[in-house]
GROMACS .gro file of N, CA and C in nm:
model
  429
    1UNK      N    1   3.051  -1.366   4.322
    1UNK     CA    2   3.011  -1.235   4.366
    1UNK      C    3   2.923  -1.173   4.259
    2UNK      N    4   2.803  -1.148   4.308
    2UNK     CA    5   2.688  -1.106   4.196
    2UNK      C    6   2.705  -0.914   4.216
    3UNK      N    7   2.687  -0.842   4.102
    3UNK     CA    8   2.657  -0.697   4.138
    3UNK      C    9   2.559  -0.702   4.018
    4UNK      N   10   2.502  -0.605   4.084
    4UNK     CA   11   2.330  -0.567   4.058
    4UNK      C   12   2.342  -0.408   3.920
    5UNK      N   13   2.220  -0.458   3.807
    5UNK     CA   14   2.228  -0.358   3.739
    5UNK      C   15   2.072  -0.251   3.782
    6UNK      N   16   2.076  -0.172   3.850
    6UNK     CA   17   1.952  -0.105   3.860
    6UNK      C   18   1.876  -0.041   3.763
    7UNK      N   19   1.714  -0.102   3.805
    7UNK     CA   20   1.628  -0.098   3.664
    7UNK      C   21   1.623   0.077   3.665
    8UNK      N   22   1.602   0.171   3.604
    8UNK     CA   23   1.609   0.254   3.543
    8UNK      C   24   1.473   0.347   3.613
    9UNK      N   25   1.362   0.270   3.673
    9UNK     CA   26   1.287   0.330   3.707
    9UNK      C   27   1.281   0.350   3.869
   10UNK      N   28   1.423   0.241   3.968
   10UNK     CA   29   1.432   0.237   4.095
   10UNK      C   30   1.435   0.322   4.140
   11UNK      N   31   1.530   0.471   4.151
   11UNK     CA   32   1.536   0.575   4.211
   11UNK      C   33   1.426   0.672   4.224
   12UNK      N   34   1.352   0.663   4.122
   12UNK     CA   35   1.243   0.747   4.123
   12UNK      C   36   1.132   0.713   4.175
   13UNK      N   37   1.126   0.557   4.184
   13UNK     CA   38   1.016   0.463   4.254
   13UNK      C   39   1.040   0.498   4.454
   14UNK      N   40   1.190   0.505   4.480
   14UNK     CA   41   1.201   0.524   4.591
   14UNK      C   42   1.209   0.636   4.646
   15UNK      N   43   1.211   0.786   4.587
   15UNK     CA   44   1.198   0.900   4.604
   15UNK      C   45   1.060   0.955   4.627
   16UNK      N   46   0.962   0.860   4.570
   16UNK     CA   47   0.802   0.855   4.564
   16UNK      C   48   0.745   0.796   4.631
   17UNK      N   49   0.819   0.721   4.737
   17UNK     CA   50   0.762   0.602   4.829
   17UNK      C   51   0.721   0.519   4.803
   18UNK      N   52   0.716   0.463   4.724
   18UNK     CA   53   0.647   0.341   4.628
   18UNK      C   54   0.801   0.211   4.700
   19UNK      N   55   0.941   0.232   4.771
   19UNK     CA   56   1.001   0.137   4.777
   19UNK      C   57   1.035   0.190   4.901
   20UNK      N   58   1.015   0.139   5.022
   20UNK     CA   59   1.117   0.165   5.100
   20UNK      C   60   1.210   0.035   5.176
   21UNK      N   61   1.350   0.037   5.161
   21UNK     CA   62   1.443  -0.036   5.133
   21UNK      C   63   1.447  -0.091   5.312
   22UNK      N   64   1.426  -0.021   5.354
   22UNK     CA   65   1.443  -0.045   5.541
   22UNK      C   66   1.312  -0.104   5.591
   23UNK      N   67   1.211  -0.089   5.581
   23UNK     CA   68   1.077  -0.114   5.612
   23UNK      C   69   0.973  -0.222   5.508
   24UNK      N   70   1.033  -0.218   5.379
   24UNK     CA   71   0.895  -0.284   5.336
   24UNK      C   72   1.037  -0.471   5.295
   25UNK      N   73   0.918  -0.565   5.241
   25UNK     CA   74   0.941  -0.688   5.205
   25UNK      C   75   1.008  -0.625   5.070
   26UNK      N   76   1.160  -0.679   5.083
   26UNK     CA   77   1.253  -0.703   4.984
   26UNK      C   78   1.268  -0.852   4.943
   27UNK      N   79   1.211  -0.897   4.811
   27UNK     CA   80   1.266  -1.029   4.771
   27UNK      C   81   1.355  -0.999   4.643
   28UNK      N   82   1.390  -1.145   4.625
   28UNK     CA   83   1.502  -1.176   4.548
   28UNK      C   84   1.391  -1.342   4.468
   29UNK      N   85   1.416  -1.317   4.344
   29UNK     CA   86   1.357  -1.427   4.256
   29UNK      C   87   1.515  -1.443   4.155
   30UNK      N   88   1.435  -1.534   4.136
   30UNK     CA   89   1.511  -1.613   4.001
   30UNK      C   90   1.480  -1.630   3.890
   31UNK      N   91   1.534  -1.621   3.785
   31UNK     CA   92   1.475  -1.651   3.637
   31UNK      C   93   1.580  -1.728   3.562
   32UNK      N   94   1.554  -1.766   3.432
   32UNK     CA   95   1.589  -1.861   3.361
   32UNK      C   96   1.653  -1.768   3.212
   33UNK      N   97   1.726  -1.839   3.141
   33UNK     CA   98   1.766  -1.773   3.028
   33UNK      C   99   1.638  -1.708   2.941
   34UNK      N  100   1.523  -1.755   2.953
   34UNK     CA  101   1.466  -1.706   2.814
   34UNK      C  102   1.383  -1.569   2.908
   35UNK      N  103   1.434  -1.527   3.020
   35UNK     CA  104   1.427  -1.376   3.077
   35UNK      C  105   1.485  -1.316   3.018
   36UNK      N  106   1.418  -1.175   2.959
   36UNK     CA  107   1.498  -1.073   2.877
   36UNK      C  108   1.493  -0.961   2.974
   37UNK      N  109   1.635  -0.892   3.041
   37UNK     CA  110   1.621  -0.802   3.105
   37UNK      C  111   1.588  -0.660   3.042
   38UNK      N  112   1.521  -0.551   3.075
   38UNK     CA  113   1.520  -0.415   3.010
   38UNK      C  114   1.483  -0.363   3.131
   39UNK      N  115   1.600  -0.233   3.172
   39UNK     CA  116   1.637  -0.180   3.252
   39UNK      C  117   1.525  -0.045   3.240
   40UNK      N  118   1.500   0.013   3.116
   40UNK     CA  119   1.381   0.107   3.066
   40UNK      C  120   1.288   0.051   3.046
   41UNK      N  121   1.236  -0.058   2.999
   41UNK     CA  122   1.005  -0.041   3.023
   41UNK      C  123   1.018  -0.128   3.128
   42UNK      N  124   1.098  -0.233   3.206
   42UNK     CA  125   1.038  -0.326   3.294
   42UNK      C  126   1.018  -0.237   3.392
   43UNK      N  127   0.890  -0.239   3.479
   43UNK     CA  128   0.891  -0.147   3.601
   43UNK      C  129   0.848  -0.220   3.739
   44UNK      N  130   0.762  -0.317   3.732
   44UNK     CA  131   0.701  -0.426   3.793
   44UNK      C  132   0.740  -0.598   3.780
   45UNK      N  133   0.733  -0.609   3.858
   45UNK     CA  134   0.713  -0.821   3.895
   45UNK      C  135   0.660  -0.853   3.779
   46UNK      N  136   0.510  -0.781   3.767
   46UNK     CA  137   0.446  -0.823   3.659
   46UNK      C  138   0.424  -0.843   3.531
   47UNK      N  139   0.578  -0.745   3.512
   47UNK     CA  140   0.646  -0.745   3.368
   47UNK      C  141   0.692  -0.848   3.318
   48UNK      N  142   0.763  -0.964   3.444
   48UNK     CA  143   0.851  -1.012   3.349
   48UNK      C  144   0.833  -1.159   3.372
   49UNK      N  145   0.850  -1.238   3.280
   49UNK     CA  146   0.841  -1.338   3.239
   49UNK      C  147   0.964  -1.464   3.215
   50UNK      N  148   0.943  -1.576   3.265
   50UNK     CA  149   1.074  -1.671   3.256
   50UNK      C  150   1.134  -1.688   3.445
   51UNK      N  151   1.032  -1.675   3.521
   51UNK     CA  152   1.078  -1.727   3.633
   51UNK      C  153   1.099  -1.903   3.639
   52UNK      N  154   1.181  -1.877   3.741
   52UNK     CA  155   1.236  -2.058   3.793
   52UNK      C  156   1.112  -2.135   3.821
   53UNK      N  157   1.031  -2.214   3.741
   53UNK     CA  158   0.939  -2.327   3.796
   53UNK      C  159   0.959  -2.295   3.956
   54UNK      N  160   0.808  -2.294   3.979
   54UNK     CA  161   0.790  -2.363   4.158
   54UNK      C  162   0.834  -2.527   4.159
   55UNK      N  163   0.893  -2.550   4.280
   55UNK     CA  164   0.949  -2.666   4.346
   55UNK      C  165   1.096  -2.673   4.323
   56UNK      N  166   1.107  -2.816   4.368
   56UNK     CA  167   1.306  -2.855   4.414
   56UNK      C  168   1.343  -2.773   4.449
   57UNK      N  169   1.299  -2.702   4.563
   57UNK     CA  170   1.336  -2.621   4.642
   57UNK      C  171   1.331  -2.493   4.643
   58UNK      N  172   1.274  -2.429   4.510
   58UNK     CA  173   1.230  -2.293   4.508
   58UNK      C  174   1.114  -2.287   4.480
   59UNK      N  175   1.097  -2.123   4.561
   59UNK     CA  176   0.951  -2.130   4.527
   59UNK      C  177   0.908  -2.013   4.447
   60UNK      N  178   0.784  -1.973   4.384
   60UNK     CA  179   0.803  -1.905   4.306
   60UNK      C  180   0.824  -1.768   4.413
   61UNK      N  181   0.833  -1.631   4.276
   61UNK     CA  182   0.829  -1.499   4.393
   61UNK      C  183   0.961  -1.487   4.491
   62UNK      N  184   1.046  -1.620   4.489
   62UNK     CA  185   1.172  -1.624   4.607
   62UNK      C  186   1.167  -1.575   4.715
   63UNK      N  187   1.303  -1.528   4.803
   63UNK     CA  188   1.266  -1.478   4.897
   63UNK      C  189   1.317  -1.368   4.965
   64UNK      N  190   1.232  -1.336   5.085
   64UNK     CA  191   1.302  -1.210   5.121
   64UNK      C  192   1.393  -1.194   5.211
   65UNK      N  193   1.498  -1.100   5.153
   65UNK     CA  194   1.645  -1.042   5.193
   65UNK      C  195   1.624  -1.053   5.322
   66UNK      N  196   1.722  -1.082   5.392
   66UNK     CA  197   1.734  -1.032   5.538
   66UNK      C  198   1.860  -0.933   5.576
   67UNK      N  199   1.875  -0.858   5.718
   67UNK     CA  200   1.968  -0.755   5.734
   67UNK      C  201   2.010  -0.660   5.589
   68UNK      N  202   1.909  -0.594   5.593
   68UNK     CA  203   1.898  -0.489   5.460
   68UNK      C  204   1.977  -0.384   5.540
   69UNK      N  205   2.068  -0.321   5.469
   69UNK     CA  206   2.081  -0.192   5.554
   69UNK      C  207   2.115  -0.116   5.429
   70UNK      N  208   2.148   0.004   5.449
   70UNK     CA  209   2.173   0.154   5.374
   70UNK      C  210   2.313   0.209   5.452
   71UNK      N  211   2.366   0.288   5.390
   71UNK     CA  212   2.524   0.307   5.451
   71UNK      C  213   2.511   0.439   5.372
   72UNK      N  214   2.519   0.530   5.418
   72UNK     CA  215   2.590   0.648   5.364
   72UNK      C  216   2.753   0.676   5.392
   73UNK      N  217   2.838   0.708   5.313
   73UNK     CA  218   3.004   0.730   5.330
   73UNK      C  219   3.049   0.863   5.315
   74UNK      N  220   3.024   0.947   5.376
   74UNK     CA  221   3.058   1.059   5.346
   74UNK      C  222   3.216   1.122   5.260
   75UNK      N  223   3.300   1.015   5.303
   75UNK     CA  224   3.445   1.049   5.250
   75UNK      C  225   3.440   1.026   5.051
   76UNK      N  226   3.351   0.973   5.014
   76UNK     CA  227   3.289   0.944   4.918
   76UNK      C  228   3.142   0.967   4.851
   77UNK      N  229   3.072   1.069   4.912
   77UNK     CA  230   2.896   1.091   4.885
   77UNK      C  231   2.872   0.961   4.847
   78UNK      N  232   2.904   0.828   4.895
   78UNK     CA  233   2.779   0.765   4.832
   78UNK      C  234   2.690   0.656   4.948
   79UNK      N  235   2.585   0.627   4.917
   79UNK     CA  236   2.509   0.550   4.976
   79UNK      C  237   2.516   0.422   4.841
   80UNK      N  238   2.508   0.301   5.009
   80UNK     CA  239   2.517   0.185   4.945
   80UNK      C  240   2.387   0.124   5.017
   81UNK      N  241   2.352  -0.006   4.925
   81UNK     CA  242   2.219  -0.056   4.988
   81UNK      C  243   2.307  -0.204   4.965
   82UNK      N  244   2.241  -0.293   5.076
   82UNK     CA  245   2.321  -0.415   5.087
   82UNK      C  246   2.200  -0.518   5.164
   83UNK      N  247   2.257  -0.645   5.166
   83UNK     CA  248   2.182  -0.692   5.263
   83UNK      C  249   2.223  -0.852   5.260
   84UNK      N  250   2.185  -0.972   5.354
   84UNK     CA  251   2.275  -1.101   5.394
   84UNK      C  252   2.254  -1.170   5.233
   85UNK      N  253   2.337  -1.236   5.183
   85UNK     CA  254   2.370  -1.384   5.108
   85UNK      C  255   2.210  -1.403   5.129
   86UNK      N  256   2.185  -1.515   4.993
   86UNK     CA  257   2.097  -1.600   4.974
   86UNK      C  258   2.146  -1.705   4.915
   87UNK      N  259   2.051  -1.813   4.993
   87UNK     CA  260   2.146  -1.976   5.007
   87UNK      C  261   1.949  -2.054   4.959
   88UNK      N  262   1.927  -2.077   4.872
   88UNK     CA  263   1.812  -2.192   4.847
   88UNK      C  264   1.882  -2.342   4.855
   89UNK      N  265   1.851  -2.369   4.958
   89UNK     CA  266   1.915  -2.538   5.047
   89UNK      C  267   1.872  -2.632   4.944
   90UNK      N  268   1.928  -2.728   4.950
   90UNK     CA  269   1.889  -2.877   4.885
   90UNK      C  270   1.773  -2.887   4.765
   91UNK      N  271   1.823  -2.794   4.684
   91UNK     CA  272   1.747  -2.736   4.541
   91UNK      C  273   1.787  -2.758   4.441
   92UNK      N  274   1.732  -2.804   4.356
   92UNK     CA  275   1.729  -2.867   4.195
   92UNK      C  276   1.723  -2.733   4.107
   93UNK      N  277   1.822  -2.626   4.060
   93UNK     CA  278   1.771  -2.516   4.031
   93UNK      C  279   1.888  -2.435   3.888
   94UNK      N  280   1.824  -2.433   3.792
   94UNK     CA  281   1.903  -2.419   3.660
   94UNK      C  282   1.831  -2.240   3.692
   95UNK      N  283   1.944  -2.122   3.675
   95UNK     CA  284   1.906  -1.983   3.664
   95UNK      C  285   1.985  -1.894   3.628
   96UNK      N  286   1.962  -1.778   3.520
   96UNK     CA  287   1.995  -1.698   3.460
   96UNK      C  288   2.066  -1.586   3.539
   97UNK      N  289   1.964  -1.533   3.608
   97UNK     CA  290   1.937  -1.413   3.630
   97UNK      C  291   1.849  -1.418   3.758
   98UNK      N  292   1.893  -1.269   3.847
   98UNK     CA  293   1.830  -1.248   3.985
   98UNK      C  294   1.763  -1.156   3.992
   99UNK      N  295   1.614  -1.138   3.977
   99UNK     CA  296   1.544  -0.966   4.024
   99UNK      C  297   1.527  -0.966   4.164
  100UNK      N  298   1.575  -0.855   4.216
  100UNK     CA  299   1.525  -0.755   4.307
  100UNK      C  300   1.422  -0.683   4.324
  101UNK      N  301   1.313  -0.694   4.411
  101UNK     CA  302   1.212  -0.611   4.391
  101UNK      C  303   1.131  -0.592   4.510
  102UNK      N  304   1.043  -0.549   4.498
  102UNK     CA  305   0.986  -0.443   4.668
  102UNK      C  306   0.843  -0.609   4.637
  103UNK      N  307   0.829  -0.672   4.767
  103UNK     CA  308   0.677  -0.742   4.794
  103UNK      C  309   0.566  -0.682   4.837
  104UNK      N  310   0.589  -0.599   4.875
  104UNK     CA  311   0.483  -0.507   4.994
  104UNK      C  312   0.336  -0.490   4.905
  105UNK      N  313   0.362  -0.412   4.840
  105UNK     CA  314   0.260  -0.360   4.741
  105UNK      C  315   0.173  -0.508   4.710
  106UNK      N  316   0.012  -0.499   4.711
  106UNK     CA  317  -0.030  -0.604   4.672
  106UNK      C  318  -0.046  -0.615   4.526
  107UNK      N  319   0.002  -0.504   4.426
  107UNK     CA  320   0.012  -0.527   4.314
  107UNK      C  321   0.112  -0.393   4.297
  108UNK      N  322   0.114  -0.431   4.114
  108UNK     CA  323   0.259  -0.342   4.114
  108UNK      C  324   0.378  -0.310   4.194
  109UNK      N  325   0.414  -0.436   4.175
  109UNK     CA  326   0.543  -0.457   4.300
  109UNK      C  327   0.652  -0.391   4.202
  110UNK      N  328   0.726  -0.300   4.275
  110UNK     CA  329   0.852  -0.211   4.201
  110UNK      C  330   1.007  -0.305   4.210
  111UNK      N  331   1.015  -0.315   4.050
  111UNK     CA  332   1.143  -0.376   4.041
  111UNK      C  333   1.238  -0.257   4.085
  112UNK      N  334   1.389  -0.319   4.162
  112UNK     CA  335   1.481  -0.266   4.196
  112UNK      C  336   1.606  -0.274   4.116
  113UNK      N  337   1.666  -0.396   4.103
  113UNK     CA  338   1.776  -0.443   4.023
  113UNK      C  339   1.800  -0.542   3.969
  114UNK      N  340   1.869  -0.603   3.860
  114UNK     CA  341   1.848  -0.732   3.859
  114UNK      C  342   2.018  -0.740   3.792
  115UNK      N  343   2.044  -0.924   3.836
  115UNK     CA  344   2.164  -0.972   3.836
  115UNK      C  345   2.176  -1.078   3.707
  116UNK      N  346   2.291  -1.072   3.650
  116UNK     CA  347   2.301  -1.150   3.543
  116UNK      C  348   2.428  -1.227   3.554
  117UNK      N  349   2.427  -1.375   3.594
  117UNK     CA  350   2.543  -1.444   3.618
  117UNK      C  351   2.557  -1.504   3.528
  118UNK      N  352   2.564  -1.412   3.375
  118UNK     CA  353   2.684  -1.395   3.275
  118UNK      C  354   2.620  -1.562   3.200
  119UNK      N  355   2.608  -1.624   3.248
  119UNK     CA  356   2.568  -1.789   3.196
  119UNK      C  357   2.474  -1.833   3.289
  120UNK      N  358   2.412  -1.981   3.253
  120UNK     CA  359   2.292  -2.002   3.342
  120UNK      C  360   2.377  -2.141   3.462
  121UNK      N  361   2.347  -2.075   3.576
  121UNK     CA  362   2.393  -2.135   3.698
  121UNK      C  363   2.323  -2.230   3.740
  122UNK      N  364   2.330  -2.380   3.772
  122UNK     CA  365   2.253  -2.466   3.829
  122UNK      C  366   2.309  -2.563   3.940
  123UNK      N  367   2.246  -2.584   4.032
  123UNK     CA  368   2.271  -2.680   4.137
  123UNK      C  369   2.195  -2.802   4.140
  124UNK      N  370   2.204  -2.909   4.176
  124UNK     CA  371   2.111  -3.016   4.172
  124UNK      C  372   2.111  -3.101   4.313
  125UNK      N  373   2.022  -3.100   4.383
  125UNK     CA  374   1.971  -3.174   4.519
  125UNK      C  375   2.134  -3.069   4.609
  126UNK      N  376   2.161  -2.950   4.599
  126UNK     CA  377   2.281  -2.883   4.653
  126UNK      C  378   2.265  -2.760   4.682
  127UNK      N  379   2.291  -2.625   4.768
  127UNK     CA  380   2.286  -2.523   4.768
  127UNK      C  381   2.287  -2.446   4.675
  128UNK      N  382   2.194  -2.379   4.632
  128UNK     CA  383   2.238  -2.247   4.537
  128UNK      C  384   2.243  -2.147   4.588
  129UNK      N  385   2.348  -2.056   4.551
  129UNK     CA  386   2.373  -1.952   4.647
  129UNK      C  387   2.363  -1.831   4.554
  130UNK      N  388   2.402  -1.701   4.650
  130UNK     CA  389   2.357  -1.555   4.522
  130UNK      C  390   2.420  -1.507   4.637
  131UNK      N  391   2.566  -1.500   4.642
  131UNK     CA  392   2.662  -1.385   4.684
  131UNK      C  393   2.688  -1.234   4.643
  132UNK      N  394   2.611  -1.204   4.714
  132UNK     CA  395   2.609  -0.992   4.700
  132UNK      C  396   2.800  -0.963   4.679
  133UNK      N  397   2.810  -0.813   4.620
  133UNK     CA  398   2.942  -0.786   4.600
  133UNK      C  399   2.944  -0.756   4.710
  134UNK      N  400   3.161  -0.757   4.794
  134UNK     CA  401   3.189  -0.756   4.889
  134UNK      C  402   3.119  -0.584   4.934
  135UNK      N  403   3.130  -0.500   4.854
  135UNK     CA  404   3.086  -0.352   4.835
  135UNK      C  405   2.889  -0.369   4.874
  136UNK      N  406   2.836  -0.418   4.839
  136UNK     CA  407   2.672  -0.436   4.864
  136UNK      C  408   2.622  -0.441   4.699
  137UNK      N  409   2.479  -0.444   4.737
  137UNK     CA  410   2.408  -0.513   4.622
  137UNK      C  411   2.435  -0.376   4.534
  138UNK      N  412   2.425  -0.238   4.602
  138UNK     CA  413   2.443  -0.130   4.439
  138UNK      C  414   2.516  -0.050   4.529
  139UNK      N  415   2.584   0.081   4.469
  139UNK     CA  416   2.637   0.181   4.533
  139UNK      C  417   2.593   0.350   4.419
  140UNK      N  418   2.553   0.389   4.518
  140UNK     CA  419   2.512   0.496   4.417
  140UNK      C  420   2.618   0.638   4.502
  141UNK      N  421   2.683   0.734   4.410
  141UNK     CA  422   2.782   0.865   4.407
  141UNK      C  423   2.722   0.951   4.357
  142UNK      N  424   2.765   1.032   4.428
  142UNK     CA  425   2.686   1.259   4.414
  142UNK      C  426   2.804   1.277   4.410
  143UNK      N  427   2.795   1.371   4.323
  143UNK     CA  428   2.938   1.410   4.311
  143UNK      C  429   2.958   1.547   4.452
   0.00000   0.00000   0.00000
């Protein structure tokens, strides 16, 4: 079960329209240990460096989320953003770390969140998978 640390500049990216979570291309990439996450200056795709080689089954850029939804809970003010499992099939694939980020934009694509499975995860000619928390990928509270 992966939970997501949100980059620092997401909320304000999506308050500005620069992300919208229901409508635009949400992907999911992969990176490798020598990815250094920073939640304050990374703001873009184009920041960061140490993605998974293209091939054995991934490709670069990864891919995009499907059944995205948004949940507001009122018994709790919070809205959650979520969306299905990702499964890269019959893939040769050593990875650190998961960014989240908006495709739409033909440049300056807005990072959202990114996942750190604590050690580097690999599959070989086997599924790799990236299980969202049972809760969704983030949950954000108003008091």
């Amino acid at each position: 079960m992966a939970i997501a640390k949100m980059y620092g500049s997401f909320i304000a990216k999506a308050l500005n329209k620069e992300i919208d979570w229901d409508s635009d291309e949400i992907k999911v990439a992969l990176f490798t240990e020598d990815f250094v996450p920073n939640q304050d200056t990374q703001e873009y795709f184009d920041d960061l460096s140490g993605e998974v080689p293209n091939g054995d089954g991934y490709t670069t850029g990864g891919v995009t989320l499907t059944n995205k939804t948004i949940t507001y809970n009122p018994a709790d003010n919070s809205v959650t953003i979520d969306a299905d499992d990702v499964v890269w099939t019959d893939a040769s694939i050593s990875a650190r770390y998961a960014v989240i980020y908006d495709n739409t934009p033909t440049t300056n694509k807005p990072l959202i969140a990114y996942i750190d499975f604590g050690s580097t995860m690999s599959s070989t000619n086997a599924n790799f998978s990236l299980v969202f928390a049972d809760d969704g990928i983030a949950k954000f509270t108003t008091p």
